[in-house]
Amino acid sequence: MAIVTLQPGKERPVTLRHPWVFSGAIARIQGNAPVRGEVVDVYAARGDWLARGCWSDESQIRIRLFTWNHNEPVDDALFRRRIERAVDGRRKLGMLTSDGACRLIYAESDGLPGLIVDYYAGFLVVQLLTQAMALRSAMIAHILAETLAPHGIYERSDADVRDKEGLPPASGVLWGEAPPRLLHVQLPGNIRHAVDLRAGQKTGAYLDQAFNRLRVAAHCAGAEILDCFCYTGGFTIAAARAGACRATAVDTSEAALNMLRDGLALNATTTPVETVAADVFQVLRRYRDEQRRFDVVVLDPPKFAHTHAHVERATRGYKDVNLLAMQVLRPGGILATFSCSGLVSSDLFQKVVFGAALDARRDVQIIERLTQSPDHPVLLTFPEGEYLKGLICRVW
Ligand code: SAH
């Protein structure tokens, strides 16, 4: 096994159990140059053993650490223990039910950097996002099959981050049956959804919002709601179930809006829902100018900030869309606003919403703060795992 020695003074994050070693922290490598995904030992400059992890020869994150215990090899047994622990955590949350859906393995937060596994009514969808995970796909599929006895395991490693690892996109059946084109799942609050595991966004659904939809729905009885960036209508369907009198759902994806209509049919709601395939910014400007007003507006945009360099531009985008949303709200209405950009902190996000309120000349009260659902836990040694923040605001 190759030995990687860090630069003097670069051991602190490792001793604090942060799981990433950047290329700039590395002083030298002894032994044969590690191959992609191979296990390496990490030493401090003064010579003490620190941790063990997997090598990546393309990413700036050169090593993902898997253990700080010298006696623990990074082998199949370690993967099996970590996978079983992650699954047990979701079972204890009551989220692993036969027709339900939840995130079973959330990468670094579950001690498995680069591995995402989502459960959808007996099917597993896997993302292998690092060289180490790509190398071990067969072993991981084998352990998952033994642990969960699913109908099938489907790979959706078509995320952009694979680029940084020098890995091409990959998708297809890893084990067992292929999922049907449309699968029905039961989400928290007895909400039924149609999901497309093979072609839908992410692994098919935004599971991180499952409980937040119910928190927002609590304000929707008798209300006219505008669901911006609705995807397959998670917020719209929850609002309809809670007795919204009318809903308008906006997304640029026609495919997502079709699935929203499938979802509405599954939930047998009577709320009239208008779907609008268009850019949210343009739609909001038009409604503002036409004096069209709503009681509840949901803003759940895609990630605006992908790198530190994009944070400023992202905050301008959040500010604009929040300002527009406030302008189409009736006095006393509810704004449920989210950001899933990990690089935009909750403090910064609150400041952005503050800026929008000033420009809109509205009094805005935070009545609830929201985060990602509990099947996306945040490991204390890896705060980067926290990315979703939401504010439910009363806008006077
Ligand atoms: N609210 C959804 C998840 C939203 S994900 C849920 O609860 O499941 C973000 C969505 O924004 C995606 O569906 C994407 O198609 C859409 N989108 C991205 N840019 C957009 C734009 N400018 N206007 C409208 N929709 C957009």
PDB file of C-alpha atoms in Angstrom, residues 115-345:
ATOM      1  CA  LEU A 115     -21.632   6.712  -2.664  1.00  0.00           C
ATOM      2  CA  ILE A 116     -25.299   7.702  -2.838  1.00  0.00           C
ATOM      3  CA  VAL A 117     -28.014   5.067  -2.611  1.00  0.00           C
ATOM      4  CA  ASP A 118     -31.710   5.901  -2.721  1.00  0.00           C
ATOM      5  CA  TYR A 119     -34.537   3.447  -2.071  1.00  0.00           C
ATOM      6  CA  TYR A 120     -37.735   3.586  -4.116  1.00  0.00           C
ATOM      7  CA  ALA A 121     -40.416   0.953  -3.442  1.00  0.00           C
ATOM      8  CA  GLY A 122     -38.100  -2.068  -3.646  1.00  0.00           C
ATOM      9  CA  PHE A 123     -35.645  -0.614  -6.179  1.00  0.00           C
ATOM     10  CA  LEU A 124     -32.278   0.928  -5.377  1.00  0.00           C
ATOM     11  CA  VAL A 125     -30.722   3.753  -7.356  1.00  0.00           C
ATOM     12  CA  VAL A 126     -26.973   4.120  -6.930  1.00  0.00           C
ATOM     13  CA  GLN A 127     -24.611   6.974  -7.748  1.00  0.00           C
ATOM     14  CA  LEU A 128     -20.897   6.103  -7.772  1.00  0.00           C
ATOM     15  CA  LEU A 129     -19.275   9.524  -7.802  1.00  0.00           C
ATOM     16  CA  THR A 130     -15.579   8.803  -7.142  1.00  0.00           C
ATOM     17  CA  GLN A 131     -12.913   6.588  -8.668  1.00  0.00           C
ATOM     18  CA  ALA A 132     -12.925   4.502  -5.483  1.00  0.00           C
ATOM     19  CA  MET A 133     -16.646   3.804  -5.709  1.00  0.00           C
ATOM     20  CA  ALA A 134     -16.607   3.203  -9.480  1.00  0.00           C
ATOM     21  CA  LEU A 135     -13.855   0.601  -8.968  1.00  0.00           C
ATOM     22  CA  ARG A 136     -15.950  -1.212  -6.349  1.00  0.00           C
ATOM     23  CA  SER A 137     -19.335  -1.150  -8.106  1.00  0.00           C
ATOM     24  CA  ALA A 138     -19.739  -4.950  -8.273  1.00  0.00           C
ATOM     25  CA  MET A 139     -18.854  -5.415  -4.604  1.00  0.00           C
ATOM     26  CA  ILE A 140     -21.223  -2.615  -3.538  1.00  0.00           C
ATOM     27  CA  ALA A 141     -24.086  -4.025  -5.647  1.00  0.00           C
ATOM     28  CA  HIS A 142     -23.463  -7.463  -4.120  1.00  0.00           C
ATOM     29  CA  ILE A 143     -23.621  -6.161  -0.534  1.00  0.00           C
ATOM     30  CA  LEU A 144     -26.718  -4.052  -1.267  1.00  0.00           C
ATOM     31  CA  ALA A 145     -28.449  -7.042  -2.864  1.00  0.00           C
ATOM     32  CA  GLU A 146     -27.669  -9.215   0.168  1.00  0.00           C
ATOM     33  CA  THR A 147     -28.631  -6.560   2.715  1.00  0.00           C
ATOM     34  CA  LEU A 148     -31.881  -5.353   1.150  1.00  0.00           C
ATOM     35  CA  ALA A 149     -33.016  -8.066  -1.291  1.00  0.00           C
ATOM     36  CA  PRO A 150     -34.305  -5.414  -3.722  1.00  0.00           C
ATOM     37  CA  HIS A 151     -36.090  -6.109  -7.031  1.00  0.00           C
ATOM     38  CA  GLY A 152     -33.228  -4.394  -8.819  1.00  0.00           C
ATOM     39  CA  ILE A 153     -30.297  -1.990  -8.463  1.00  0.00           C
ATOM     40  CA  TYR A 154     -29.993   0.748 -11.089  1.00  0.00           C
ATOM     41  CA  GLU A 155     -26.937   2.962 -11.559  1.00  0.00           C
ATOM     42  CA  ARG A 156     -27.467   6.683 -12.210  1.00  0.00           C
ATOM     43  CA  SER A 157     -23.853   7.901 -12.221  1.00  0.00           C
ATOM     44  CA  ASP A 158     -24.734  10.603 -14.726  1.00  0.00           C
ATOM     45  CA  ALA A 159     -23.989  13.485 -12.339  1.00  0.00           C
ATOM     46  CA  ASP A 160     -21.634  16.283 -13.472  1.00  0.00           C
ATOM     47  CA  VAL A 161     -19.270  15.715 -10.530  1.00  0.00           C
ATOM     48  CA  ARG A 162     -18.021  12.522 -12.225  1.00  0.00           C
ATOM     49  CA  ASP A 163     -16.164  14.863 -14.631  1.00  0.00           C
ATOM     50  CA  LYS A 164     -13.894  16.028 -11.838  1.00  0.00           C
ATOM     51  CA  GLU A 165     -12.912  12.407 -11.228  1.00  0.00           C
ATOM     52  CA  GLY A 166     -12.182  11.807 -14.910  1.00  0.00           C
ATOM     53  CA  LEU A 167     -15.078   9.326 -15.003  1.00  0.00           C
ATOM     54  CA  PRO A 168     -17.552   9.202 -17.906  1.00  0.00           C
ATOM     55  CA  PRO A 169     -21.294   9.217 -17.116  1.00  0.00           C
ATOM     56  CA  ALA A 170     -22.653   5.704 -16.522  1.00  0.00           C
ATOM     57  CA  SER A 171     -26.165   4.381 -16.110  1.00  0.00           C
ATOM     58  CA  GLY A 172     -27.936   1.058 -16.360  1.00  0.00           C
ATOM     59  CA  VAL A 173     -28.913  -2.031 -14.413  1.00  0.00           C
ATOM     60  CA  LEU A 174     -26.239  -3.114 -11.893  1.00  0.00           C
ATOM     61  CA  TRP A 175     -28.174  -6.050 -10.485  1.00  0.00           C
ATOM     62  CA  GLY A 176     -31.603  -7.690 -10.834  1.00  0.00           C
ATOM     63  CA  GLU A 177     -34.560  -6.175 -12.683  1.00  0.00           C
ATOM     64  CA  ALA A 178     -34.712  -2.827 -14.449  1.00  0.00           C
ATOM     65  CA  PRO A 179     -37.165  -0.454 -12.756  1.00  0.00           C
ATOM     66  CA  PRO A 180     -40.433   0.175 -14.628  1.00  0.00           C
ATOM     67  CA  ARG A 181     -40.624   3.454 -16.561  1.00  0.00           C
ATOM     68  CA  LEU A 182     -42.977   4.866 -13.946  1.00  0.00           C
ATOM     69  CA  LEU A 183     -42.786   3.604 -10.396  1.00  0.00           C
ATOM     70  CA  HIS A 184     -45.316   4.589  -7.729  1.00  0.00           C
ATOM     71  CA  VAL A 185     -43.947   5.456  -4.302  1.00  0.00           C
ATOM     72  CA  GLN A 186     -45.511   6.546  -1.036  1.00  0.00           C
ATOM     73  CA  LEU A 187     -43.900   9.616   0.538  1.00  0.00           C
ATOM     74  CA  PRO A 188     -44.343  11.032   4.063  1.00  0.00           C
ATOM     75  CA  GLY A 189     -47.869  12.329   4.641  1.00  0.00           C
ATOM     76  CA  ASN A 190     -49.298   9.425   2.591  1.00  0.00           C
ATOM     77  CA  ILE A 191     -48.540  11.328  -0.578  1.00  0.00           C
ATOM     78  CA  ARG A 192     -48.188   9.188  -3.664  1.00  0.00           C
ATOM     79  CA  HIS A 193     -45.769  10.068  -6.434  1.00  0.00           C
ATOM     80  CA  ALA A 194     -44.879   8.713  -9.841  1.00  0.00           C
ATOM     81  CA  VAL A 195     -41.083   8.569 -10.267  1.00  0.00           C
ATOM     82  CA  ASP A 196     -38.912   7.839 -13.262  1.00  0.00           C
ATOM     83  CA  LEU A 197     -35.754   6.246 -11.857  1.00  0.00           C
ATOM     84  CA  ARG A 198     -34.094   5.887 -15.250  1.00  0.00           C
ATOM     85  CA  ALA A 199     -34.519   9.386 -16.660  1.00  0.00           C
ATOM     86  CA  GLY A 200     -35.795  11.618 -13.843  1.00  0.00           C
ATOM     87  CA  GLN A 201     -33.601  14.337 -12.275  1.00  0.00           C
ATOM     88  CA  LYS A 202     -31.037  13.248  -9.647  1.00  0.00           C
ATOM     89  CA  THR A 203     -32.023   9.648  -8.817  1.00  0.00           C
ATOM     90  CA  GLY A 204     -35.647  10.258  -9.781  1.00  0.00           C
ATOM     91  CA  ALA A 205     -36.993  12.499  -7.032  1.00  0.00           C
ATOM     92  CA  TYR A 206     -36.029  15.237  -4.577  1.00  0.00           C
ATOM     93  CA  LEU A 207     -36.277  13.152  -1.426  1.00  0.00           C
ATOM     94  CA  ASP A 208     -34.648  15.894   0.660  1.00  0.00           C
ATOM     95  CA  GLN A 209     -37.884  17.949   0.529  1.00  0.00           C
ATOM     96  CA  ALA A 210     -40.265  15.166   1.590  1.00  0.00           C
ATOM     97  CA  PHE A 211     -41.086  16.581   5.050  1.00  0.00           C
ATOM     98  CA  ASN A 212     -40.769  20.248   4.066  1.00  0.00           C
ATOM     99  CA  ARG A 213     -43.662  19.800   1.636  1.00  0.00           C
ATOM    100  CA  LEU A 214     -45.864  18.889   4.599  1.00  0.00           C
ATOM    101  CA  ARG A 215     -44.643  21.913   6.598  1.00  0.00           C
ATOM    102  CA  VAL A 216     -45.584  24.175   3.685  1.00  0.00           C
ATOM    103  CA  ALA A 217     -48.868  22.327   3.055  1.00  0.00           C
ATOM    104  CA  ALA A 218     -49.878  23.232   6.616  1.00  0.00           C
ATOM    105  CA  HIS A 219     -50.417  26.794   5.294  1.00  0.00           C
ATOM    106  CA  CYS A 220     -52.305  25.802   2.153  1.00  0.00           C
ATOM    107  CA  ALA A 221     -55.886  24.994   3.224  1.00  0.00           C
ATOM    108  CA  GLY A 222     -58.185  27.233   1.174  1.00  0.00           C
ATOM    109  CA  ALA A 223     -55.175  28.983  -0.364  1.00  0.00           C
ATOM    110  CA  GLU A 224     -54.211  29.844  -3.897  1.00  0.00           C
ATOM    111  CA  ILE A 225     -50.688  28.532  -4.356  1.00  0.00           C
ATOM    112  CA  LEU A 226     -47.894  29.164  -6.836  1.00  0.00           C
ATOM    113  CA  ASP A 227     -45.283  26.368  -6.920  1.00  0.00           C
ATOM    114  CA  CYS A 228     -42.160  27.697  -8.667  1.00  0.00           C
ATOM    115  CA  PHE A 229     -39.518  25.198  -9.877  1.00  0.00           C
ATOM    116  CA  CYS A 230     -42.119  22.504  -9.172  1.00  0.00           C
ATOM    117  CA  TYR A 231     -40.409  19.511 -10.913  1.00  0.00           C
ATOM    118  CA  THR A 232     -42.930  16.631 -10.486  1.00  0.00           C
ATOM    119  CA  GLY A 233     -45.056  18.754  -8.165  1.00  0.00           C
ATOM    120  CA  GLY A 234     -44.018  17.645  -4.696  1.00  0.00           C
ATOM    121  CA  PHE A 235     -45.251  20.890  -3.121  1.00  0.00           C
ATOM    122  CA  THR A 236     -48.310  21.165  -5.388  1.00  0.00           C
ATOM    123  CA  ILE A 237     -49.540  17.666  -4.578  1.00  0.00           C
ATOM    124  CA  ALA A 238     -49.001  18.156  -0.831  1.00  0.00           C
ATOM    125  CA  ALA A 239     -50.841  21.504  -1.003  1.00  0.00           C
ATOM    126  CA  ALA A 240     -53.701  19.970  -2.988  1.00  0.00           C
ATOM    127  CA  ARG A 241     -54.013  17.183  -0.418  1.00  0.00           C
ATOM    128  CA  ALA A 242     -54.119  19.818   2.313  1.00  0.00           C
ATOM    129  CA  GLY A 243     -57.064  21.542   0.629  1.00  0.00           C
ATOM    130  CA  ALA A 244     -55.525  24.307  -1.487  1.00  0.00           C
ATOM    131  CA  CYS A 245     -58.297  25.919  -3.532  1.00  0.00           C
ATOM    132  CA  ARG A 246     -56.140  26.345  -6.647  1.00  0.00           C
ATOM    133  CA  ALA A 247     -52.532  25.727  -7.661  1.00  0.00           C
ATOM    134  CA  THR A 248     -50.253  26.939 -10.424  1.00  0.00           C
ATOM    135  CA  ALA A 249     -47.079  24.902 -10.963  1.00  0.00           C
ATOM    136  CA  VAL A 250     -44.178  26.242 -13.030  1.00  0.00           C
ATOM    137  CA  ASP A 251     -41.152  24.390 -14.400  1.00  0.00           C
ATOM    138  CA  THR A 252     -39.195  24.444 -17.645  1.00  0.00           C
ATOM    139  CA  SER A 253     -39.328  20.643 -17.885  1.00  0.00           C
ATOM    140  CA  GLU A 254     -42.392  19.353 -19.791  1.00  0.00           C
ATOM    141  CA  ALA A 255     -41.497  15.803 -18.763  1.00  0.00           C
ATOM    142  CA  ALA A 256     -41.659  16.812 -15.089  1.00  0.00           C
ATOM    143  CA  LEU A 257     -45.030  18.528 -15.566  1.00  0.00           C
ATOM    144  CA  ASN A 258     -46.441  15.374 -17.191  1.00  0.00           C
ATOM    145  CA  MET A 259     -45.375  13.402 -14.134  1.00  0.00           C
ATOM    146  CA  LEU A 260     -46.983  16.012 -11.914  1.00  0.00           C
ATOM    147  CA  ARG A 261     -50.282  15.276 -13.654  1.00  0.00           C
ATOM    148  CA  ASP A 262     -49.744  11.520 -13.089  1.00  0.00           C
ATOM    149  CA  GLY A 263     -49.060  12.267  -9.418  1.00  0.00           C
ATOM    150  CA  LEU A 264     -52.229  14.326  -9.050  1.00  0.00           C
ATOM    151  CA  ALA A 265     -54.280  11.462 -10.457  1.00  0.00           C
ATOM    152  CA  LEU A 266     -52.704   9.045  -7.952  1.00  0.00           C
ATOM    153  CA  ASN A 267     -53.730  11.267  -5.058  1.00  0.00           C
ATOM    154  CA  ALA A 268     -57.323  11.791  -6.174  1.00  0.00           C
ATOM    155  CA  THR A 269     -57.393  15.486  -5.328  1.00  0.00           C
ATOM    156  CA  THR A 270     -60.006  17.876  -6.641  1.00  0.00           C
ATOM    157  CA  THR A 271     -57.874  21.044  -6.506  1.00  0.00           C
ATOM    158  CA  PRO A 272     -57.646  22.622  -9.964  1.00  0.00           C
ATOM    159  CA  VAL A 273     -53.987  22.698 -11.010  1.00  0.00           C
ATOM    160  CA  GLU A 274     -52.602  24.736 -13.891  1.00  0.00           C
ATOM    161  CA  THR A 275     -49.171  23.662 -15.151  1.00  0.00           C
ATOM    162  CA  VAL A 276     -46.968  26.230 -16.870  1.00  0.00           C
ATOM    163  CA  ALA A 277     -43.910  25.119 -18.874  1.00  0.00           C
ATOM    164  CA  ALA A 278     -41.812  28.271 -18.754  1.00  0.00           C
ATOM    165  CA  ASP A 279     -39.000  30.153 -17.051  1.00  0.00           C
ATOM    166  CA  VAL A 280     -39.976  31.088 -13.487  1.00  0.00           C
ATOM    167  CA  PHE A 281     -38.372  34.532 -13.684  1.00  0.00           C
ATOM    168  CA  GLN A 282     -40.450  35.450 -16.740  1.00  0.00           C
ATOM    169  CA  VAL A 283     -43.650  33.996 -15.328  1.00  0.00           C
ATOM    170  CA  LEU A 284     -43.248  35.898 -12.048  1.00  0.00           C
ATOM    171  CA  ARG A 285     -42.620  39.184 -13.897  1.00  0.00           C
ATOM    172  CA  ARG A 286     -45.726  38.632 -15.986  1.00  0.00           C
ATOM    173  CA  TYR A 287     -47.907  37.807 -12.961  1.00  0.00           C
ATOM    174  CA  ARG A 288     -46.518  40.838 -11.132  1.00  0.00           C
ATOM    175  CA  ASP A 289     -47.371  43.117 -14.055  1.00  0.00           C
ATOM    176  CA  GLU A 290     -50.808  41.512 -14.547  1.00  0.00           C
ATOM    177  CA  GLN A 291     -51.539  42.002 -10.809  1.00  0.00           C
ATOM    178  CA  ARG A 292     -52.043  38.271 -10.402  1.00  0.00           C
ATOM    179  CA  ARG A 293     -51.689  37.458  -6.686  1.00  0.00           C
ATOM    180  CA  PHE A 294     -51.299  34.325  -4.528  1.00  0.00           C
ATOM    181  CA  ASP A 295     -51.640  33.293  -0.872  1.00  0.00           C
ATOM    182  CA  VAL A 296     -48.645  30.926  -0.876  1.00  0.00           C
ATOM    183  CA  VAL A 297     -45.574  31.021  -3.120  1.00  0.00           C
ATOM    184  CA  VAL A 298     -42.991  28.206  -3.083  1.00  0.00           C
ATOM    185  CA  LEU A 299     -39.498  28.859  -4.489  1.00  0.00           C
ATOM    186  CA  ASP A 300     -37.363  25.729  -4.808  1.00  0.00           C
ATOM    187  CA  PRO A 301     -34.803  26.621  -7.485  1.00  0.00           C
ATOM    188  CA  PRO A 302     -32.000  24.349  -8.693  1.00  0.00           C
ATOM    189  CA  LYS A 303     -28.495  24.843  -7.309  1.00  0.00           C
ATOM    190  CA  PHE A 304     -27.411  28.330  -8.442  1.00  0.00           C
ATOM    191  CA  ALA A 305     -23.850  28.199  -6.988  1.00  0.00           C
ATOM    192  CA  HIS A 306     -21.625  25.335  -8.143  1.00  0.00           C
ATOM    193  CA  THR A 307     -18.256  26.889  -7.181  1.00  0.00           C
ATOM    194  CA  HIS A 308     -17.067  29.647  -4.843  1.00  0.00           C
ATOM    195  CA  ALA A 309     -16.662  31.874  -7.909  1.00  0.00           C
ATOM    196  CA  HIS A 310     -20.418  31.558  -8.585  1.00  0.00           C
ATOM    197  CA  VAL A 311     -21.656  32.508  -5.120  1.00  0.00           C
ATOM    198  CA  GLU A 312     -22.053  36.213  -5.869  1.00  0.00           C
ATOM    199  CA  ARG A 313     -23.946  35.620  -9.089  1.00  0.00           C
ATOM    200  CA  ALA A 314     -26.061  33.005  -7.300  1.00  0.00           C
ATOM    201  CA  THR A 315     -27.029  35.458  -4.557  1.00  0.00           C
ATOM    202  CA  ARG A 316     -28.214  37.925  -7.219  1.00  0.00           C
ATOM    203  CA  GLY A 317     -30.393  35.157  -8.702  1.00  0.00           C
ATOM    204  CA  TYR A 318     -31.864  34.276  -5.296  1.00  0.00           C
ATOM    205  CA  LYS A 319     -32.446  37.943  -4.507  1.00  0.00           C
ATOM    206  CA  ASP A 320     -34.275  38.584  -7.822  1.00  0.00           C
ATOM    207  CA  VAL A 321     -36.520  35.562  -7.584  1.00  0.00           C
ATOM    208  CA  ASN A 322     -37.378  36.221  -3.924  1.00  0.00           C
ATOM    209  CA  LEU A 323     -38.191  39.863  -4.679  1.00  0.00           C
ATOM    210  CA  LEU A 324     -40.512  38.808  -7.515  1.00  0.00           C
ATOM    211  CA  ALA A 325     -42.179  36.205  -5.308  1.00  0.00           C
ATOM    212  CA  MET A 326     -42.884  38.797  -2.594  1.00  0.00           C
ATOM    213  CA  GLN A 327     -44.384  41.099  -5.221  1.00  0.00           C
ATOM    214  CA  VAL A 328     -46.992  38.493  -6.214  1.00  0.00           C
ATOM    215  CA  LEU A 329     -47.984  37.640  -2.616  1.00  0.00           C
ATOM    216  CA  ARG A 330     -51.149  39.000  -1.005  1.00  0.00           C
ATOM    217  CA  PRO A 331     -50.547  40.771   2.322  1.00  0.00           C
ATOM    218  CA  GLY A 332     -50.259  38.152   5.063  1.00  0.00           C
ATOM    219  CA  GLY A 333     -49.321  35.480   2.509  1.00  0.00           C
ATOM    220  CA  ILE A 334     -46.685  32.779   2.866  1.00  0.00           C
ATOM    221  CA  LEU A 335     -43.359  32.598   1.064  1.00  0.00           C
ATOM    222  CA  ALA A 336     -41.625  29.200   1.331  1.00  0.00           C
ATOM    223  CA  THR A 337     -38.168  29.850  -0.056  1.00  0.00           C
ATOM    224  CA  PHE A 338     -35.318  27.354  -0.427  1.00  0.00           C
ATOM    225  CA  SER A 339     -31.687  27.193  -1.469  1.00  0.00           C
ATOM    226  CA  CYS A 340     -29.923  23.898  -2.132  1.00  0.00           C
ATOM    227  CA  SER A 341     -26.531  25.528  -2.845  1.00  0.00           C
ATOM    228  CA  GLY A 342     -24.215  24.205  -0.146  1.00  0.00           C
ATOM    229  CA  LEU A 343     -21.892  27.148  -0.785  1.00  0.00           C
ATOM    230  CA  VAL A 344     -24.617  29.629   0.196  1.00  0.00           C
ATOM    231  CA  SER A 345     -24.750  29.471   4.005  1.00  0.00           C
TER     232      SER A 345
END
